[in-house]
CSV table of C-alpha atoms and ligand atoms in Angstrom, one decimal:
chain,number,residue,atom,x,y,z
A,65,MET,CA,73.0,-30.1,47.1
A,66,GLU,CA,71.5,-26.9,48.3
A,67,ALA,CA,70.9,-26.8,52.0
A,68,SER,CA,70.0,-23.6,54.3
A,69,ILE,CA,72.5,-23.3,57.5
A,70,ALA,CA,71.7,-21.0,60.4
A,71,VAL,CA,74.2,-19.5,61.9
A,72,ILE,CA,74.3,-18.6,65.6
A,73,LYS,CA,77.9,-17.1,66.1
A,74,GLY,CA,76.7,-16.6,70.0
A,75,ASP,CA,79.2,-14.7,72.7
A,76,GLY,CA,82.9,-15.2,74.0
A,77,ILE,CA,84.8,-16.9,71.4
A,78,GLY,CA,81.5,-18.0,69.4
A,79,PRO,CA,82.2,-15.5,66.5
A,80,GLU,CA,85.7,-16.7,66.0
A,81,ILE,CA,85.4,-20.6,66.4
A,82,VAL,CA,82.2,-20.6,64.0
A,83,ASP,CA,83.8,-18.0,61.5
A,84,GLU,CA,86.5,-21.0,61.1
A,85,ALA,CA,83.7,-23.8,60.8
A,86,VAL,CA,81.8,-21.9,57.9
A,87,LYS,CA,85.3,-21.1,56.2
A,88,VAL,CA,85.5,-25.0,56.5
A,89,LEU,CA,81.8,-25.5,54.9
A,90,LYS,CA,82.5,-23.3,52.2
A,91,ALA,CA,85.6,-25.5,51.5
A,92,VAL,CA,83.1,-28.1,51.2
A,93,GLU,CA,81.0,-26.4,49.3
A,94,LYS,CA,83.2,-25.5,46.9
A,95,LYS,CA,84.8,-28.9,46.2
A,96,TYR,CA,82.0,-30.8,46.0
A,97,GLY,CA,79.7,-28.3,44.2
A,98,HIS,CA,77.1,-27.5,47.2
A,99,GLU,CA,75.3,-24.4,47.8
A,100,PHE,CA,74.8,-23.7,51.3
A,101,HIS,CA,73.0,-20.6,52.0
A,102,PHE,CA,74.2,-19.4,55.5
A,103,GLU,CA,72.0,-16.8,57.6
A,104,ALA,CA,73.3,-14.9,60.4
A,105,LEU,CA,70.8,-15.1,63.9
A,106,LEU,CA,71.1,-13.9,67.1
A,107,ALA,CA,71.1,-15.8,70.3
A,108,GLY,CA,72.1,-15.6,73.9
A,109,GLY,CA,73.8,-12.5,75.3
A,110,ALA,CA,74.6,-10.9,71.7
A,111,ALA,CA,70.9,-11.0,71.4
A,112,ILE,CA,70.1,-9.6,74.8
A,113,ASP,CA,73.0,-6.6,74.1
A,114,GLN,CA,70.9,-6.0,70.1
A,115,VAL,CA,67.5,-7.0,70.5
A,116,GLY,CA,67.0,-7.3,74.7
A,117,GLU,CA,65.5,-10.8,74.5
A,118,CYS,CA,67.6,-13.5,74.7
A,119,LEU,CA,66.1,-15.9,72.1
A,120,PRO,CA,64.2,-13.4,70.1
A,121,GLU,CA,60.9,-14.7,68.0
A,122,VAL,CA,62.5,-14.3,64.7
A,123,THR,CA,65.4,-16.9,65.5
A,124,VAL,CA,63.2,-19.7,66.2
A,125,GLU,CA,61.1,-19.1,63.2
A,126,LYS,CA,64.2,-18.9,61.0
A,127,ALA,CA,65.9,-21.9,62.8
A,128,LYS,CA,63.1,-24.1,62.5
A,129,LYS,CA,62.9,-23.1,58.7
A,130,SER,CA,66.5,-24.2,58.2
A,131,ASP,CA,68.1,-27.7,57.1
A,132,ALA,CA,70.8,-27.0,60.6
A,133,VAL,CA,71.6,-24.7,62.7
A,134,LEU,CA,75.6,-24.3,63.2
A,135,LEU,CA,75.7,-22.7,66.7
A,136,GLY,CA,79.3,-21.3,68.6
A,137,ALA,CA,78.5,-20.5,71.9
A,138,VAL,CA,76.1,-18.5,74.3
A,139,GLY,CA,76.9,-16.7,78.1
A,140,GLY,CA,79.3,-14.9,79.7
A,141,PRO,CA,80.0,-12.9,83.2
A,142,LYS,CA,78.3,-10.1,81.7
A,143,TRP,CA,74.9,-11.5,82.3
A,144,ASP,CA,75.4,-13.6,84.9
A,145,THR,CA,73.2,-11.4,87.1
A,146,LEU,CA,70.6,-11.6,85.0
A,147,GLU,CA,67.6,-13.7,86.8
A,148,GLY,CA,67.4,-17.3,85.5
A,149,SER,CA,64.4,-16.8,82.7
A,150,LYS,CA,66.4,-13.8,81.4
A,151,ARG,CA,70.3,-15.3,81.1
A,152,PRO,CA,71.7,-16.3,77.7
A,153,GLU,CA,71.5,-19.7,78.6
A,154,LYS,CA,67.5,-19.9,78.1
A,155,ALA,CA,68.5,-19.0,74.4
A,156,LEU,CA,69.9,-22.8,74.0
A,157,LEU,CA,67.3,-24.3,76.1
A,158,GLY,CA,64.6,-22.4,74.2
A,159,LEU,CA,66.2,-23.3,71.0
A,160,ARG,CA,66.4,-27.1,71.9
A,161,LYS,CA,62.6,-26.9,73.1
A,162,SER,CA,61.0,-25.3,70.3
A,163,LEU,CA,62.9,-27.4,67.6
A,164,ASN,CA,62.3,-30.6,69.7
A,165,LEU,CA,65.8,-31.6,69.6
A,166,TYR,CA,65.7,-34.6,72.1
A,167,CYS,CA,68.4,-36.5,71.1
A,168,ASN,CA,72.0,-35.2,72.1
A,169,MET,CA,75.3,-36.5,71.0
A,170,ARG,CA,77.9,-36.0,72.5
A,171,PRO,CA,81.2,-37.8,71.3
A,172,ALA,CA,84.5,-38.4,73.5
A,173,VAL,CA,87.1,-39.4,72.0
A,174,ILE,CA,90.9,-39.4,72.3
A,175,TYR,CA,93.0,-38.8,69.5
A,176,ASP,CA,96.1,-40.6,68.6
A,177,ALA,CA,98.3,-37.5,68.5
A,178,LEU,CA,96.6,-36.4,71.4
A,179,LEU,CA,97.0,-39.5,73.8
A,180,SER,CA,99.3,-38.0,76.2
A,181,ALA,CA,96.7,-34.6,76.6
A,182,SER,CA,94.4,-37.4,79.2
A,183,PRO,CA,94.9,-36.6,82.7
A,184,LEU,CA,94.3,-40.2,83.2
A,185,LYS,CA,97.7,-42.6,83.6
A,186,ASP,CA,98.5,-44.3,80.4
A,187,SER,CA,97.7,-47.8,82.0
A,188,ILE,CA,93.8,-46.5,82.2
A,189,THR,CA,93.8,-45.0,79.0
A,190,LYS,CA,95.6,-47.7,76.7
A,191,GLY,CA,92.5,-49.6,76.1
A,192,GLY,CA,91.3,-46.2,74.3
A,193,ILE,CA,88.4,-43.8,74.7
A,194,ASP,CA,85.5,-44.1,72.3
A,195,VAL,CA,82.5,-42.6,74.2
A,196,LEU,CA,79.4,-41.6,72.6
A,197,VAL,CA,76.9,-39.8,75.3
A,198,ILE,CA,73.7,-40.0,74.2
A,199,ARG,CA,71.4,-37.7,76.6
A,200,GLU,CA,68.0,-36.8,76.4
A,201,LEU,CA,68.0,-33.0,76.2
A,202,THR,CA,64.1,-31.7,76.6
A,203,GLY,CA,62.9,-33.6,79.2
A,204,GLY,CA,63.4,-34.0,83.1
A,205,ILE,CA,64.4,-31.4,85.7
A,206,TYR,CA,65.3,-29.2,83.1
A,207,PHE,CA,62.5,-28.5,81.7
A,208,GLY,CA,59.8,-29.8,85.0
A,209,GLU,CA,58.0,-27.0,86.7
A,210,LYS,CA,60.7,-24.6,88.8
A,211,LYS,CA,59.4,-22.6,91.5
A,212,ARG,CA,61.0,-20.4,94.8
A,213,GLN,CA,58.6,-19.7,97.8
A,214,GLY,CA,60.0,-17.8,100.6
A,215,GLU,CA,63.0,-20.2,101.9
A,216,SER,CA,62.6,-23.2,99.4
A,217,ALA,CA,62.2,-23.9,96.4
A,218,TYR,CA,62.0,-26.7,93.5
A,219,ASP,CA,62.7,-28.2,90.1
A,220,VAL,CA,60.5,-30.9,88.8
A,221,MET,CA,62.1,-34.1,87.0
A,222,SER,CA,59.5,-36.0,85.2
A,223,TYR,CA,59.7,-38.3,82.1
A,224,SER,CA,57.1,-40.0,80.1
A,225,LYS,CA,57.3,-43.4,78.6
A,226,ASP,CA,57.6,-42.0,75.0
A,227,GLU,CA,60.3,-39.5,75.9
A,228,ILE,CA,62.2,-42.6,77.5
A,229,ARG,CA,61.5,-45.0,74.4
A,230,ARG,CA,62.5,-42.3,71.7
A,231,ILE,CA,65.8,-41.7,72.8
A,232,SER,CA,66.2,-44.9,74.1
A,233,ILE,CA,65.8,-45.7,70.2
A,234,LYS,CA,68.5,-43.3,69.3
A,235,ALA,CA,70.7,-45.1,71.4
A,236,PHE,CA,70.4,-48.6,70.5
A,237,GLU,CA,70.8,-47.3,66.5
A,238,ALA,CA,73.5,-45.6,67.3
A,239,ALA,CA,74.8,-49.0,69.1
A,240,ARG,CA,74.9,-50.9,66.1
A,241,LYS,CA,76.9,-48.6,64.1
A,242,ARG,CA,79.4,-49.0,66.5
A,243,LYS,CA,80.4,-51.6,69.3
A,244,LYS,CA,77.4,-52.4,69.6
A,245,LYS,CA,76.9,-51.6,73.5
A,246,VAL,CA,74.7,-49.5,75.3
A,247,THR,CA,75.3,-48.9,79.0
A,248,SER,CA,71.7,-46.9,80.4
A,249,VAL,CA,73.1,-44.7,83.1
A,250,ASP,CA,70.2,-43.8,85.9
A,251,LYS,CA,69.5,-44.0,89.9
A,252,ALA,CA,66.8,-46.2,89.8
A,253,ASN,CA,67.5,-47.1,93.6
A,254,VAL,CA,66.5,-43.8,94.6
A,255,LEU,CA,64.4,-41.9,92.0
A,256,GLU,CA,60.9,-43.1,90.1
A,257,THR,CA,61.6,-41.1,86.9
A,258,SER,CA,65.0,-43.7,87.0
A,259,ARG,CA,62.8,-47.2,87.7
A,260,LEU,CA,60.7,-45.8,84.8
A,261,TRP,CA,63.5,-45.0,82.6
A,262,ARG,CA,65.0,-48.6,83.1
A,263,GLU,CA,62.0,-50.5,82.5
A,264,THR,CA,61.5,-48.5,79.0
A,265,VAL,CA,65.0,-49.0,78.4
A,266,ASN,CA,64.4,-52.9,79.1
A,267,GLU,CA,61.3,-52.7,76.7
A,268,VAL,CA,63.9,-51.2,74.0
A,269,ALA,CA,66.2,-53.1,74.0
A,270,SER,CA,64.2,-56.3,73.6
A,271,SER,CA,64.1,-55.0,69.9
A,272,TYR,CA,67.5,-55.1,69.6
A,273,PRO,CA,69.1,-58.4,70.6
A,274,ASP,CA,72.6,-57.5,68.8
A,275,VAL,CA,73.2,-54.9,71.2
A,276,THR,CA,74.4,-55.6,75.0
A,277,LEU,CA,72.6,-53.4,77.4
A,278,ASN,CA,73.7,-52.9,80.8
A,279,HIS,CA,72.8,-50.4,83.7
A,280,LEU,CA,75.0,-48.3,85.7
A,281,TYR,CA,73.9,-46.0,88.6
A,282,VAL,CA,75.1,-42.2,87.9
A,283,ASP,CA,77.7,-42.6,90.8
A,284,ASN,CA,78.8,-45.6,89.7
A,285,ALA,CA,79.2,-44.4,86.5
A,286,SER,CA,80.8,-41.3,87.1
A,287,MET,CA,83.5,-43.7,89.2
A,288,GLN,CA,84.0,-46.2,86.2
A,289,LEU,CA,84.5,-43.1,83.8
A,290,VAL,CA,87.6,-42.1,85.4
A,291,ILE,CA,89.1,-45.8,86.2
A,292,ASN,CA,87.9,-47.9,83.0
A,293,PRO,CA,86.5,-45.7,79.9
A,294,SER,CA,87.2,-48.4,77.8
A,295,GLN,CA,84.3,-50.4,78.9
A,296,PHE,CA,81.9,-47.6,77.7
A,297,ASP,CA,80.4,-47.6,74.2
A,298,VAL,CA,77.1,-45.8,74.2
A,299,ILE,CA,76.1,-44.1,77.0
A,300,LEU,CA,72.3,-43.4,77.3
A,301,THR,CA,70.9,-41.3,79.9
A,302,GLU,CA,68.5,-38.7,80.9
A,303,ASN,CA,68.9,-35.1,80.8
A,304,MET,CA,70.8,-33.4,84.1
A,305,PHE,CA,73.2,-37.0,84.1
A,306,GLY,CA,74.3,-36.2,80.8
A,307,ASP,CA,74.9,-33.0,81.3
A,308,ILE,CA,77.2,-34.2,84.0
A,309,LEU,CA,78.6,-37.4,82.5
A,310,SER,CA,79.8,-35.4,79.2
A,311,ASP,CA,81.4,-33.0,80.9
A,312,GLU,CA,83.3,-35.9,82.6
A,313,ALA,CA,84.2,-38.0,79.3
A,314,SER,CA,85.2,-35.0,77.7
A,315,MET,CA,87.3,-34.2,80.0
A,316,ILE,CA,89.3,-37.3,80.2
A,317,THR,CA,90.0,-37.2,76.7
A,318,GLY,CA,92.2,-33.9,77.4
A,319,SER,CA,91.3,-32.2,74.4
A,320,ILE,CA,87.3,-30.5,75.3
A,321,GLY,CA,88.3,-27.7,72.8
A,322,LEU,CA,88.0,-31.0,70.2
A,323,LEU,CA,84.7,-32.3,71.1
A,324,PRO,CA,82.0,-31.7,69.0
A,325,SER,CA,77.8,-32.6,69.8
A,326,ALA,CA,74.8,-32.6,67.8
A,327,SER,CA,71.2,-32.2,68.9
A,328,LEU,CA,68.7,-34.3,66.9
A,329,SER,CA,65.0,-34.6,66.5
A,330,ASP,CA,63.0,-37.2,64.8
A,331,GLY,CA,64.1,-36.2,61.0
A,332,LYS,CA,66.8,-34.6,59.7
A,333,LYS,CA,67.2,-31.6,61.3
A,334,GLY,CA,69.7,-30.6,63.9
A,335,MET,CA,71.8,-28.2,66.0
A,336,TYR,CA,75.7,-28.3,66.1
A,337,GLU,CA,77.8,-26.7,68.8
A,338,PRO,CA,81.3,-27.7,70.5
A,339,ILE,CA,81.0,-28.9,73.8
A,340,HIS,CA,82.9,-26.6,75.4
A,341,GLY,CA,81.5,-22.8,76.8
A,342,SER,CA,82.1,-19.1,75.5
A,343,ALA,CA,85.6,-19.0,77.3
A,344,PRO,CA,84.7,-15.3,77.9
A,345,ASP,CA,88.5,-15.0,79.5
A,346,ILE,CA,90.0,-15.5,76.3
A,347,ALA,CA,87.4,-14.1,73.6
A,348,GLY,CA,88.5,-11.9,70.7
A,349,MET,CA,92.3,-12.7,71.0
A,350,ASN,CA,92.2,-15.4,68.5
A,351,ILE,CA,93.8,-18.2,70.7
A,352,ALA,CA,90.9,-20.3,70.6
A,353,ASN,CA,90.5,-23.8,69.2
A,354,PRO,CA,88.0,-23.8,66.5
A,355,LEU,CA,88.2,-27.8,65.9
A,356,ALA,CA,85.1,-28.7,68.0
A,357,THR,CA,83.3,-26.3,65.9
A,358,ILE,CA,84.9,-27.7,63.0
A,359,LEU,CA,83.8,-31.1,64.0
A,360,SER,CA,80.3,-30.7,64.8
A,361,ALA,CA,80.1,-29.1,61.2
A,362,ALA,CA,81.6,-32.4,60.1
A,363,MET,CA,78.3,-34.0,62.0
A,364,MET,CA,75.9,-31.3,60.8
A,365,LEU,CA,77.0,-32.7,57.1
A,366,ARG,CA,76.4,-36.1,58.5
A,367,TYR,CA,73.5,-36.2,60.1
A,368,SER,CA,71.4,-32.9,59.0
A,369,LEU,CA,72.6,-33.0,55.0
A,370,ASN,CA,73.3,-36.4,54.2
A,371,LEU,CA,76.8,-35.8,53.2
A,372,ASP,CA,78.6,-38.9,54.7
A,373,LYS,CA,81.7,-38.8,52.4
A,374,GLU,CA,82.2,-34.7,53.0
A,375,ALA,CA,81.7,-35.0,56.7
A,376,GLU,CA,84.4,-37.9,56.5
A,377,ASP,CA,86.6,-35.4,54.9
A,378,VAL,CA,86.5,-32.7,56.9
A,379,ASP,CA,87.3,-35.4,60.1
A,380,LYS,CA,90.6,-36.3,58.1
A,381,ALA,CA,91.2,-33.3,57.4
A,382,VAL,CA,91.3,-32.7,61.3
A,383,LYS,CA,93.0,-35.5,61.9
A,384,ALA,CA,95.5,-34.7,59.3
A,385,VAL,CA,96.6,-31.3,60.9
A,386,LEU,CA,97.0,-32.7,64.2
A,387,ASP,CA,99.0,-35.3,62.8
A,388,LYS,CA,101.4,-32.7,61.4
A,389,GLY,CA,102.0,-31.4,65.0
A,390,PHE,CA,99.8,-27.9,64.4
A,391,ARG,CA,98.1,-27.3,67.8
A,392,THR,CA,96.3,-24.6,69.1
A,393,LYS,CA,97.6,-23.2,72.4
A,394,ASP,CA,94.8,-25.2,74.7
A,395,ILE,CA,96.5,-28.6,73.5
A,396,ALA,CA,99.7,-27.5,72.9
A,397,LYS,CA,102.4,-29.2,75.5
A,398,GLU,CA,104.1,-27.1,77.9
A,399,GLY,CA,107.1,-25.2,75.5
A,400,GLU,CA,105.3,-26.6,72.4
A,401,SER,CA,104.8,-23.7,69.7
A,402,TRP,CA,101.3,-23.3,68.9
A,403,ILE,CA,98.8,-21.6,65.9
A,404,SER,CA,96.1,-19.1,66.4
A,405,THR,CA,92.3,-19.9,65.5
A,406,SER,CA,92.3,-18.7,62.2
A,407,GLU,CA,95.5,-20.5,61.2
A,408,MET,CA,94.0,-23.8,62.6
A,409,GLY,CA,90.9,-23.3,60.4
A,410,SER,CA,92.6,-22.1,57.6
A,411,LEU,CA,95.0,-25.3,57.7
A,412,VAL,CA,92.3,-27.5,57.8
A,413,GLU,CA,90.4,-25.4,54.6
A,414,GLY,CA,93.8,-26.0,53.1
A,415,GLU,CA,93.6,-30.1,53.7
A,416,ILE,CA,90.1,-30.2,52.2
A,417,LEU,CA,90.5,-28.0,49.2
B,713,LIG,C1,75.2,-27.7,78.1
B,713,LIG,C2,75.4,-26.7,79.1
B,713,LIG,C3,74.1,-26.4,78.9
B,713,LIG,C4,73.1,-27.7,79.6
B,713,LIG,C5,73.7,-24.8,79.8
B,713,LIG,C6,74.6,-24.0,79.3
B,713,LIG,C7,72.0,-24.4,80.0
B,713,LIG,O1,75.9,-27.2,80.2
B,713,LIG,O2,75.2,-27.9,76.9
B,713,LIG,O3,75.9,-29.3,78.3
B,713,LIG,O4,73.2,-27.5,80.8
B,713,LIG,O5,72.4,-28.1,78.8
B,714,LIG,MG1,76.9,-28.8,80.3
């Protein structure tokens, strides 16, 4: 098959990790006889430096025309002093909104080979961790009106039933392919948006009698994640709660450098990026872990390009490399030897070819 893939390397370690993911995608292309057309686009700090704005119009236009977007990471201290609307992060928000990527999927799993990497006690992780956080990505407080007035400021959090309904459907559909359990997280004891959220999720649930639904307040959910993570299958939540809980869910696996994400719209179009940030402190050193980006590319094969078998091939290649004991610095134990970003990418490539 033929597919057009927009590639946004971004800032910090972005270029290094994206290069490895592209290497792996090229291996898939070769092995299965596909034709992927990669097009490099600018966004984030790199775009600010080169063209004076974090999200050039041409990037949005071309991203819209492509089948999928692969992104490294954006941001860094260099641009931290810019005002809110000009920061590199704004590029991410702009891409999410203009491509209507309302469904953010962030799987947090512990790999067998890395069981000991979790900061939680064995007695807590023994039930396994395999959580899929489904975060609403284009609404809520992130996109409501914001204003600074003298000594005060506000950010409006609002949701419509339609916005809640469509993300809930995605969560129930995903749960059907997993352990058939949805935990919806809100703050319905305080927030009106959360009461609407809960009501709407309950309505959608009535069409999925085969899926179990429970509701948790966000404060309780954050506790449950560290005391009993194996109770979770799919966590469905709004934008900001999802931002926070997905960081927590990824951290308890102990290997944030391995966790991918997909941001999807109604059709096949999606944007794929690692969960971690641009890690400016280690940029250019060839020591970052490219696996989260490689696994994001696997999600892209699965969700945007309908290439399930190829996606599985990439997932398996990553697992094989880990099982053989290869580690990048971030996941190597004290005293254990580790390999570089590009060596890790080449090993995964080698497993595929
Ligand atoms: C994330 C990030 C972004 C967010 C930032 C960089 C705007 O934290 O993707 O989770 O808050 O959504
Ligand atoms: Mg975040």
